[in-house]
CSV table of C-alpha atoms and ligand atoms in Angstrom, one decimal:
chain,number,residue,atom,x,y,z
A,1,MET,CA,0.0,0.0,0.0
A,2,GLU,CA,1.2,3.5,-0.7
A,3,ARG,CA,2.8,5.0,2.4
A,4,TYR,CA,0.5,8.0,2.6
A,5,SER,CA,-2.7,5.9,2.4
A,6,TYR,CA,-1.4,3.6,5.1
A,7,ALA,CA,-0.6,6.7,7.3
A,8,LYS,CA,-4.0,8.3,6.6
A,9,GLU,CA,-5.7,5.1,7.6
A,10,LYS,CA,-3.7,4.7,10.8
A,11,TYR,CA,-4.5,8.3,11.9
A,12,SER,CA,-8.1,7.9,11.0
A,13,ARG,CA,-8.5,5.1,13.5
A,14,LEU,CA,-7.7,7.7,16.1
A,15,GLY,CA,-10.2,10.1,14.6
A,16,VAL,CA,-7.6,12.3,13.0
A,17,ASP,CA,-8.1,13.4,9.4
A,18,ALA,CA,-4.7,13.7,7.7
A,19,GLU,CA,-6.3,15.5,4.7
A,20,LYS,CA,-7.6,18.3,7.0
A,21,ALA,CA,-4.1,18.5,8.7
A,22,ILE,CA,-2.5,19.0,5.3
A,23,GLU,CA,-5.0,21.6,4.3
A,24,ALA,CA,-4.6,23.5,7.5
A,25,LEU,CA,-0.8,23.5,7.2
A,26,SER,CA,-0.9,24.7,3.7
A,27,LYS,CA,-2.5,27.9,4.9
A,28,VAL,CA,0.1,28.7,7.5
A,29,LYS,CA,2.5,31.5,6.6
A,30,ILE,CA,5.8,31.5,8.4
A,31,SER,CA,7.6,34.9,8.7
A,32,ILE,CA,11.0,33.9,7.3
A,33,HIS,CA,13.8,36.2,8.6
A,34,CYS,CA,15.9,37.5,5.8
A,35,TRP,CA,18.9,37.9,8.2
A,36,GLN,CA,19.9,34.2,8.2
A,37,GLY,CA,21.3,34.8,4.7
A,38,ASP,CA,23.9,37.4,5.6
A,39,ASP,CA,24.7,37.1,9.4
A,40,VAL,CA,22.5,40.1,10.2
A,41,LYS,CA,24.8,42.5,8.4
A,42,GLY,CA,22.4,44.3,6.1
A,43,PHE,CA,23.3,46.5,3.2
A,44,GLU,CA,24.3,49.8,4.9
A,45,CYS,CA,28.0,48.9,5.0
A,46,SER,CA,28.8,45.3,4.4
A,47,ASP,CA,31.7,44.9,6.8
A,48,GLY,CA,29.8,46.5,9.6
A,49,GLU,CA,29.9,44.8,13.0
A,50,LEU,CA,26.8,43.3,14.6
A,51,SER,CA,26.2,44.9,18.0
A,52,GLY,CA,23.5,45.0,20.6
A,53,GLY,CA,24.4,41.9,22.5
A,54,ILE,CA,23.7,39.5,19.7
A,55,ALA,CA,26.2,37.6,17.7
A,56,ALA,CA,26.4,35.5,14.5
A,57,THR,CA,29.4,33.2,14.9
A,58,GLY,CA,31.2,31.3,12.1
A,59,ASN,CA,32.7,32.2,8.8
A,60,TYR,CA,31.2,29.7,6.3
A,61,PRO,CA,31.8,30.9,2.8
A,62,GLY,CA,29.0,32.3,0.5
A,63,ARG,CA,27.4,35.0,2.7
A,64,ALA,CA,25.0,37.2,0.7
A,65,LYS,CA,26.5,40.7,0.4
A,66,ASN,CA,23.8,42.7,-1.4
A,67,PHE,CA,20.1,42.6,-2.4
A,68,GLU,CA,20.7,40.5,-5.5
A,69,GLU,CA,22.6,37.8,-3.7
A,70,LEU,CA,20.3,37.8,-0.7
A,71,THR,CA,17.1,37.5,-2.8
A,72,ALA,CA,18.7,34.8,-5.0
A,73,ASP,CA,19.3,32.9,-1.8
A,74,ILE,CA,15.8,33.5,-0.6
A,75,ASP,CA,14.5,32.2,-4.0
A,76,LYS,CA,16.6,29.1,-3.5
A,77,LEU,CA,15.2,28.7,0.0
A,78,LEU,CA,11.6,29.2,-1.1
A,79,SER,CA,12.1,26.4,-3.7
A,80,LEU,CA,13.1,24.1,-0.8
A,81,VAL,CA,10.2,24.8,1.6
A,82,PRO,CA,6.5,24.0,1.0
A,83,GLY,CA,3.9,26.7,1.2
A,84,LYS,CA,3.6,30.5,0.7
A,85,HIS,CA,5.2,32.6,3.3
A,86,LYS,CA,6.3,36.1,4.4
A,87,ILE,CA,9.8,37.5,4.3
A,88,ASN,CA,10.9,39.4,7.4
A,89,VAL,CA,13.1,42.4,6.6
A,90,HIS,CA,15.1,44.7,8.9
A,91,ALA,CA,15.6,48.4,8.3
A,92,ILE,CA,19.3,47.7,7.5
A,93,TYR,CA,18.1,45.9,4.3
A,94,ALA,CA,16.9,49.1,2.7
A,95,VAL,CA,18.1,49.3,-0.9
A,96,THR,CA,19.4,52.8,-1.5
A,97,ASP,CA,21.8,54.3,-4.1
A,98,GLU,CA,23.3,56.7,-1.5
A,99,PRO,CA,23.5,56.0,2.2
A,100,VAL,CA,20.3,57.1,4.0
A,101,GLU,CA,20.2,57.8,7.7
A,102,ARG,CA,17.9,55.4,9.5
A,103,ASN,CA,15.6,58.2,10.7
A,104,LYS,CA,15.2,59.3,7.2
A,105,LEU,CA,14.2,56.0,5.6
A,106,GLU,CA,11.1,56.0,3.5
A,107,PRO,CA,8.9,53.5,1.7
A,108,LYS,CA,10.7,54.2,-1.6
A,109,HIS,CA,13.9,52.7,-0.1
A,110,PHE,CA,12.1,49.3,0.2
A,111,GLU,CA,10.5,49.3,-3.3
A,112,LYS,CA,12.7,46.5,-4.4
A,113,TRP,CA,11.5,44.3,-1.6
A,114,VAL,CA,7.9,45.0,-2.6
A,115,GLU,CA,8.6,44.2,-6.2
A,116,PHE,CA,10.3,41.0,-5.1
A,117,ALA,CA,7.4,40.0,-2.8
A,118,LYS,CA,4.7,40.9,-5.4
A,119,LYS,CA,6.2,38.7,-8.1
A,120,ARG,CA,6.2,35.8,-5.8
A,121,GLY,CA,2.9,36.4,-3.9
A,122,LEU,CA,4.7,36.8,-0.6
A,123,GLY,CA,4.0,39.0,2.4
A,124,LEU,CA,6.6,41.2,4.0
A,125,ASP,CA,7.3,42.1,7.7
A,126,ILE,CA,9.5,44.9,8.9
A,127,ASN,CA,11.7,45.7,11.9
A,128,PRO,CA,13.4,49.0,12.9
A,129,THR,CA,17.1,48.2,13.5
A,130,LEU,CA,18.2,49.7,16.8
A,131,PHE,CA,21.7,48.1,16.8
A,132,SER,CA,24.8,48.0,14.7
A,133,HIS,CA,24.9,51.8,14.6
A,134,PRO,CA,27.0,54.6,16.2
A,135,MET,CA,23.9,56.1,17.8
A,136,ALA,CA,23.5,52.7,19.7
A,137,SER,CA,27.1,52.5,20.9
A,138,SER,CA,26.2,53.5,24.4
A,139,GLY,CA,23.9,50.4,24.6
A,140,LEU,CA,20.8,52.5,25.1
A,141,THR,CA,18.4,53.7,22.3
A,142,LEU,CA,14.8,54.3,23.1
A,143,SER,CA,15.6,54.4,26.8
A,144,SER,CA,18.6,56.6,26.5
A,145,PRO,CA,19.0,59.6,28.9
A,146,ASP,CA,20.6,61.5,26.0
A,147,GLU,CA,17.6,63.2,24.3
A,148,ASN,CA,19.4,63.4,20.9
A,149,ILE,CA,19.9,59.7,20.8
A,150,ARG,CA,16.4,58.9,22.0
A,151,ARG,CA,14.9,61.3,19.5
A,152,PHE,CA,16.9,59.7,16.6
A,153,TRP,CA,15.6,56.3,17.4
A,154,ILE,CA,12.0,57.5,17.9
A,155,GLU,CA,12.2,59.0,14.5
A,156,HIS,CA,13.6,55.8,13.1
A,157,CYS,CA,10.8,53.7,14.5
A,158,ILE,CA,8.1,56.1,13.2
A,159,ALA,CA,9.7,55.9,9.8
A,160,MET,CA,9.7,52.2,9.8
A,161,ARG,CA,6.0,52.0,10.8
A,162,ARG,CA,5.3,53.9,7.6
A,163,VAL,CA,7.4,51.4,5.6
A,164,GLY,CA,5.4,48.7,7.2
A,165,GLU,CA,2.1,50.3,6.3
A,166,TYR,CA,3.4,50.6,2.7
A,167,PHE,CA,4.2,46.8,2.7
A,168,GLY,CA,0.7,46.0,4.0
A,169,ARG,CA,-1.1,48.3,1.5
A,170,GLU,CA,0.9,47.1,-1.5
A,171,LEU,CA,0.8,43.4,-0.8
A,172,GLY,CA,-2.7,43.1,0.7
A,173,ILE,CA,-1.2,41.1,3.6
A,174,PRO,CA,-0.8,42.9,7.0
A,175,CYS,CA,2.8,43.7,7.8
A,176,MET,CA,4.1,43.0,11.2
A,177,ASN,CA,6.4,45.7,12.6
A,178,ASN,CA,8.4,44.4,15.5
A,179,ILE,CA,10.3,46.6,17.8
A,180,TRP,CA,13.2,45.0,19.6
A,181,ILE,CA,15.8,47.2,21.4
A,182,PRO,CA,19.2,46.1,22.8
A,183,ASP,CA,19.0,48.5,25.7
A,184,GLY,CA,20.5,47.3,28.9
A,185,LEU,CA,23.4,47.5,31.4
A,186,LYS,CA,26.5,45.4,31.9
A,187,ASP,CA,26.5,45.8,35.7
A,188,VAL,CA,24.3,46.6,38.6
A,189,PRO,CA,22.1,49.6,37.8
A,190,ALA,CA,21.5,52.6,40.0
A,191,ASP,CA,18.1,53.2,38.4
A,192,ARG,CA,15.9,50.5,36.9
A,193,LEU,CA,12.8,52.6,36.7
A,194,GLY,CA,14.1,55.7,34.8
A,195,PRO,CA,15.2,53.9,31.6
A,196,ARG,CA,11.8,52.0,31.5
A,197,LYS,CA,9.9,55.2,32.0
A,198,ARG,CA,11.8,56.7,29.0
A,199,LEU,CA,11.2,53.5,26.9
A,200,LYS,CA,7.5,53.8,27.7
A,201,ASP,CA,7.4,57.4,26.7
A,202,SER,CA,9.3,56.6,23.5
A,203,LEU,CA,6.9,53.8,22.6
A,204,ASP,CA,3.9,56.1,23.3
A,205,GLU,CA,5.3,58.6,20.8
A,206,ILE,CA,6.1,56.0,18.2
A,207,LEU,CA,2.7,54.4,18.3
A,208,ALA,CA,0.8,57.6,18.5
A,209,GLU,CA,0.1,57.7,14.7
A,210,LYS,CA,-2.9,55.4,14.1
A,211,ILE,CA,-2.4,53.1,11.2
A,212,ASP,CA,-5.0,50.7,9.9
A,213,LYS,CA,-4.5,47.2,11.3
A,214,LYS,CA,-5.3,45.7,8.0
A,215,TYR,CA,-1.9,47.1,6.9
A,216,LEU,CA,0.2,47.2,10.0
A,217,ILE,CA,0.4,45.2,13.2
A,218,ASP,CA,2.8,46.5,15.9
A,219,THR,CA,4.6,44.1,18.1
A,220,VAL,CA,7.1,44.5,20.9
A,221,GLU,CA,9.8,42.0,21.8
A,222,SER,CA,11.1,41.4,25.3
A,223,LYS,CA,14.4,39.9,26.4
A,224,LEU,CA,16.1,38.6,29.5
A,225,PHE,CA,19.7,39.6,28.8
A,226,GLY,CA,22.3,40.1,26.0
A,227,ILE,CA,26.0,39.6,25.8
A,228,GLY,CA,27.7,42.6,27.5
A,229,VAL,CA,24.3,43.7,29.0
A,230,GLU,CA,23.9,40.9,31.5
A,231,SER,CA,22.7,42.8,34.5
A,232,TYR,CA,19.7,44.7,33.3
A,233,THR,CA,17.4,44.7,30.3
A,234,VAL,CA,15.1,47.7,29.9
A,235,GLY,CA,12.6,45.9,27.7
A,236,SER,CA,11.9,43.0,30.0
A,237,HIS,CA,9.0,40.6,29.6
A,238,GLU,CA,6.9,42.2,32.4
A,239,PHE,CA,7.5,45.6,30.8
A,240,TYR,CA,6.2,44.6,27.4
A,241,MET,CA,3.5,42.3,28.5
A,242,ASN,CA,2.0,45.2,30.5
A,243,TYR,CA,2.7,47.7,27.8
A,244,ALA,CA,1.0,45.6,25.2
A,245,ALA,CA,-2.0,44.9,27.4
A,246,LYS,CA,-2.6,48.6,28.0
A,247,ASN,CA,-1.7,50.0,24.6
A,248,ASP,CA,-3.1,48.5,21.5
A,249,CYS,CA,-0.1,46.4,20.4
A,250,ILE,CA,1.1,42.8,20.5
A,251,CYS,CA,3.6,41.0,22.6
A,252,LEU,CA,6.3,39.1,20.8
A,253,LEU,CA,7.9,36.2,22.6
A,254,ASP,CA,11.3,35.0,21.4
A,255,ASN,CA,11.9,31.6,23.0
A,256,GLY,CA,15.6,32.4,23.3
A,257,HIS,CA,14.8,35.3,25.6
A,258,PHE,CA,13.9,33.5,28.8
A,259,HIS,CA,15.6,31.6,31.4
A,260,PRO,CA,16.4,28.1,30.0
A,261,THR,CA,13.9,26.4,32.4
A,262,GLU,CA,11.2,28.9,31.5
A,263,ILE,CA,9.3,27.8,28.4
A,264,VAL,CA,7.4,29.9,25.8
A,265,SER,CA,5.0,27.0,25.0
A,266,ASP,CA,3.5,27.4,28.5
A,267,LYS,CA,3.1,31.1,28.0
A,268,ILE,CA,1.1,30.8,24.8
A,269,PRO,CA,-2.3,29.8,26.3
A,270,SER,CA,-2.0,32.3,29.1
A,271,MET,CA,-1.3,35.1,26.6
A,272,LEU,CA,-4.1,33.9,24.3
A,273,LEU,CA,-6.7,34.3,27.1
A,274,PHE,CA,-5.9,38.0,27.3
A,275,ALA,CA,-4.8,39.1,23.9
A,276,ASP,CA,-6.4,38.8,20.5
A,277,LYS,CA,-3.0,38.0,18.9
A,278,ILE,CA,0.5,37.1,19.9
A,279,ALA,CA,3.7,36.9,17.9
A,280,LEU,CA,6.6,34.5,18.2
A,281,HIS,CA,10.3,34.5,17.3
A,282,VAL,CA,11.0,30.8,17.1
A,283,THR,CA,14.7,30.1,17.7
A,284,ARG,CA,16.8,27.6,19.6
A,285,GLY,CA,18.8,28.8,22.6
A,286,VAL,CA,21.7,26.7,23.6
A,287,ARG,CA,22.6,27.8,27.1
A,288,TRP,CA,21.9,31.4,26.2
A,289,ASP,CA,20.1,33.4,23.5
A,290,SER,CA,22.4,31.8,20.9
A,291,ASP,CA,20.0,31.8,18.0
A,292,HIS,CA,20.9,28.3,16.8
A,293,VAL,CA,19.0,26.8,13.9
A,294,VAL,CA,15.5,25.6,14.8
A,295,THR,CA,15.5,21.8,15.2
A,296,PHE,CA,12.6,19.4,15.6
A,297,ASP,CA,13.0,19.3,19.4
A,298,ASP,CA,10.5,18.8,22.2
A,299,GLU,CA,10.0,22.5,22.9
A,300,LEU,CA,9.3,23.3,19.3
A,301,LYS,CA,6.6,20.5,19.3
A,302,GLU,CA,5.1,21.9,22.5
A,303,ILE,CA,5.0,25.4,21.0
A,304,ALA,CA,3.2,24.0,17.9
A,305,LYS,CA,0.8,22.0,20.0
A,306,GLU,CA,-0.2,25.1,22.0
A,307,ILE,CA,-1.0,26.9,18.8
A,308,VAL,CA,-2.9,24.1,17.1
A,309,ARG,CA,-4.9,22.6,20.0
A,310,ASN,CA,-6.0,26.1,21.1
A,311,ASP,CA,-7.3,26.7,17.6
A,312,ALA,CA,-4.9,29.7,17.3
A,313,LEU,CA,-3.3,29.3,13.9
A,314,GLU,CA,-4.7,32.6,12.9
A,315,ARG,CA,-3.9,34.4,16.2
A,316,VAL,CA,-0.3,33.4,16.6
A,317,MET,CA,2.0,35.1,14.1
A,318,ILE,CA,4.9,32.7,13.7
A,319,GLY,CA,8.3,34.1,12.8
A,320,LEU,CA,11.7,32.6,12.9
A,321,ASP,CA,14.8,34.2,14.3
A,322,TYR,CA,18.2,32.6,14.2
A,323,PHE,CA,21.5,33.2,12.5
A,324,ASP,CA,24.1,30.5,12.1
A,325,ALA,CA,27.2,31.6,10.1
A,326,SER,CA,29.1,28.3,10.6
A,327,ILE,CA,27.2,26.2,8.1
A,328,ASN,CA,25.7,26.6,4.7
A,329,ARG,CA,23.2,29.4,5.3
A,330,VAL,CA,20.6,28.2,2.9
A,331,ALA,CA,20.7,24.8,4.6
A,332,ALA,CA,20.3,26.5,7.9
A,333,TRP,CA,17.3,28.5,6.7
A,334,ALA,CA,15.5,25.5,5.1
A,335,THR,CA,16.1,23.3,8.1
A,336,GLY,CA,14.4,25.8,10.4
A,337,VAL,CA,11.4,26.6,8.2
A,338,ARG,CA,10.8,22.9,7.4
A,339,ASN,CA,11.0,22.0,11.1
A,340,MET,CA,8.6,24.7,12.1
A,341,GLN,CA,6.1,23.3,9.6
A,342,LYS,CA,6.8,19.8,10.7
A,343,ALA,CA,6.1,20.6,14.3
A,344,LEU,CA,2.8,22.2,13.2
A,345,LEU,CA,1.9,19.1,11.2
A,346,TYR,CA,2.8,16.9,14.1
A,347,ALA,CA,0.4,18.8,16.3
A,348,LEU,CA,-2.3,18.8,13.7
A,349,LEU,CA,-2.1,15.1,13.5
A,350,MET,CA,-2.8,14.6,17.2
A,351,PRO,CA,-6.3,13.6,18.5
A,352,ASN,CA,-6.3,16.7,20.5
A,353,ALA,CA,-10.0,16.6,21.7
A,354,GLU,CA,-9.5,13.0,22.8
A,355,LEU,CA,-6.4,13.8,24.7
A,356,LYS,CA,-8.1,16.7,26.5
A,357,LYS,CA,-10.9,14.3,27.5
A,358,LEU,CA,-8.2,11.9,29.0
A,359,GLN,CA,-6.9,14.8,31.0
A,360,ASP,CA,-10.2,16.0,32.3
A,361,SER,CA,-11.3,12.5,33.2
A,362,GLY,CA,-8.1,12.0,35.1
A,363,ASN,CA,-6.9,9.2,32.9
A,364,PHE,CA,-3.2,10.1,33.0
A,365,SER,CA,-1.9,6.6,32.3
A,366,LYS,CA,-3.7,6.5,29.0
A,367,LEU,CA,-2.7,10.1,28.3
A,368,LEU,CA,1.0,9.2,28.8
A,369,TYR,CA,0.6,6.1,26.7
A,370,MET,CA,-1.0,8.0,23.9
A,371,ASN,CA,1.6,10.8,23.9
A,372,GLU,CA,4.3,8.2,23.6
A,373,GLU,CA,2.6,6.1,20.9
A,374,LEU,CA,2.0,9.1,18.8
A,375,LYS,CA,5.7,9.8,18.6
A,376,PHE,CA,5.9,6.6,16.4
A,377,TYR,CA,3.0,7.3,14.2
A,378,PRO,CA,3.7,7.6,10.5
A,379,PHE,CA,3.8,11.4,10.6
A,380,ALA,CA,6.8,11.5,8.2
A,381,ASP,CA,4.6,10.0,5.4
A,382,VAL,CA,2.1,12.7,5.8
A,383,TRP,CA,4.9,15.3,5.7
A,384,ASP,CA,6.2,13.8,2.5
A,385,GLU,CA,2.7,13.9,1.0
A,386,PHE,CA,2.4,17.6,2.0
A,387,CYS,CA,5.8,18.4,0.3
A,388,LYS,CA,4.7,16.5,-2.8
A,389,ARG,CA,1.4,18.4,-3.1
A,390,GLU,CA,3.2,21.8,-2.6
A,391,ASN,CA,5.8,20.9,-5.2
A,392,ALA,CA,8.6,21.1,-2.6
A,393,PRO,CA,11.4,18.5,-2.4
A,394,SER,CA,11.1,15.7,0.1
A,395,GLY,CA,13.5,15.1,2.9
A,396,ASP,CA,15.6,12.9,0.7
A,397,GLU,CA,15.9,15.5,-2.0
A,398,TRP,CA,16.4,19.0,-0.7
A,399,PHE,CA,19.9,18.8,0.7
A,400,GLY,CA,21.2,17.7,-2.7
A,401,GLU,CA,19.7,20.9,-4.1
A,402,VAL,CA,21.6,23.0,-1.5
A,403,GLU,CA,24.9,21.2,-2.4
A,404,LYS,CA,24.3,22.0,-6.0
A,405,TYR,CA,23.6,25.6,-5.2
A,406,GLU,CA,26.7,25.8,-3.1
A,407,ARG,CA,28.8,24.4,-5.9
A,408,GLU,CA,27.3,26.6,-8.6
A,409,VAL,CA,26.5,29.8,-6.9
A,410,LEU,CA,27.7,30.3,-3.3
A,411,SER,CA,31.3,29.0,-3.8
A,412,GLU,CA,31.7,31.6,-6.6
A,413,ARG,CA,31.2,34.5,-4.2
A,414,ILE,CA,34.2,36.3,-2.9
B,501,RNT,C1,17.6,39.9,19.5
B,501,RNT,C2,16.2,39.7,19.1
B,501,RNT,C3,15.9,40.3,17.7
B,501,RNT,C4,17.0,40.0,16.7
B,501,RNT,C5,16.5,40.4,15.3
B,501,RNT,C6,17.7,40.4,14.3
B,501,RNT,O1,18.0,39.1,20.6
B,501,RNT,O2,15.9,38.3,19.1
B,501,RNT,O3,14.7,39.8,17.3
B,501,RNT,O4,17.4,38.7,16.7
B,501,RNT,O5,15.8,41.5,15.3
B,502,ZN,ZN1,14.0,37.8,18.3
């Protein structure tokens, strides 16, 4: 018997419809971060240093150095992943003839991205870039006590919201604008309240302009600590969770931004009870916020389960955020996107209503038994079928494509 028919039949005995799972997965758009392709360097100045407490380590050859190379790599990536997605762009990926200061960026500097996305039927997301810049060298941006610095970054964030609105309007798919700031202190602060008060005032100003949500969705991303700013992070989780609840914007949870024993999967249902939407940066922390490639690990599966079984595929905006410069970057990208989708499929193929009943009736032995048995269900055959229907290569095929691309394109780059 064909493997998919066998799998479908096996799942149907549990009351799970594999066809419905495939259909649901085909509608999910992942926000694919453009910055895996060039180690978060951007186009402002290609030998610029990454700052802000984050680091891309490794020097694998073939890094994209301009818009043409980056979009060629994205095209390759898109041919390796099933489905239609969004590309997540940072301000530093503006395509300009002359250098343009970040507080002076305009929609026209992102025209090429819109053209790229339109041709391929993709959505676009945006992020102001508040790092890798002389005005961020003190480690403080929107919370800076220096009014000049704070003003510069407020203007930058306002400018990028307008770029986001432009993306949403042009593409007919709402654009997510995510504000993450690196602000923090290396050592014990004398004042934890002041910087947070200034951050709050800055955000109020940035978000003051009302922009239609059908074009732009504002999110704010919290963090626990960064390299060199270990003792105090201005934009903590409590700060942003409260800010988002009181001011019409959305919390973004990056699962690399919490204590290693604190898990984002468990936060999702709590947040969903109080917010219309939430956003994620799915990554893999190894000891710290190390932004390793997303693998098919237990926490990824738990995150996917919380989205699927709470019927929140349309309320949780799933984005990826990692940057590995030590391996082939297209392979790193494809691995993470495919794993995110696999985890969602894994969750879609669970008899979620039945499992809830087992919990509510106190049948924890059977619940444990079912959870373990499901791990050996023929989920991979449904995944292969999904890839086939979406004209994407199977697990056996895609890496060969990457090797060919490396031989023919990436290895030619200086
Ligand atoms: C940093 C944040 C942030 C960045 C990107 C490049 O710790 O996770 O989201 O990784 O904006
Ligand atoms: Zn992030």
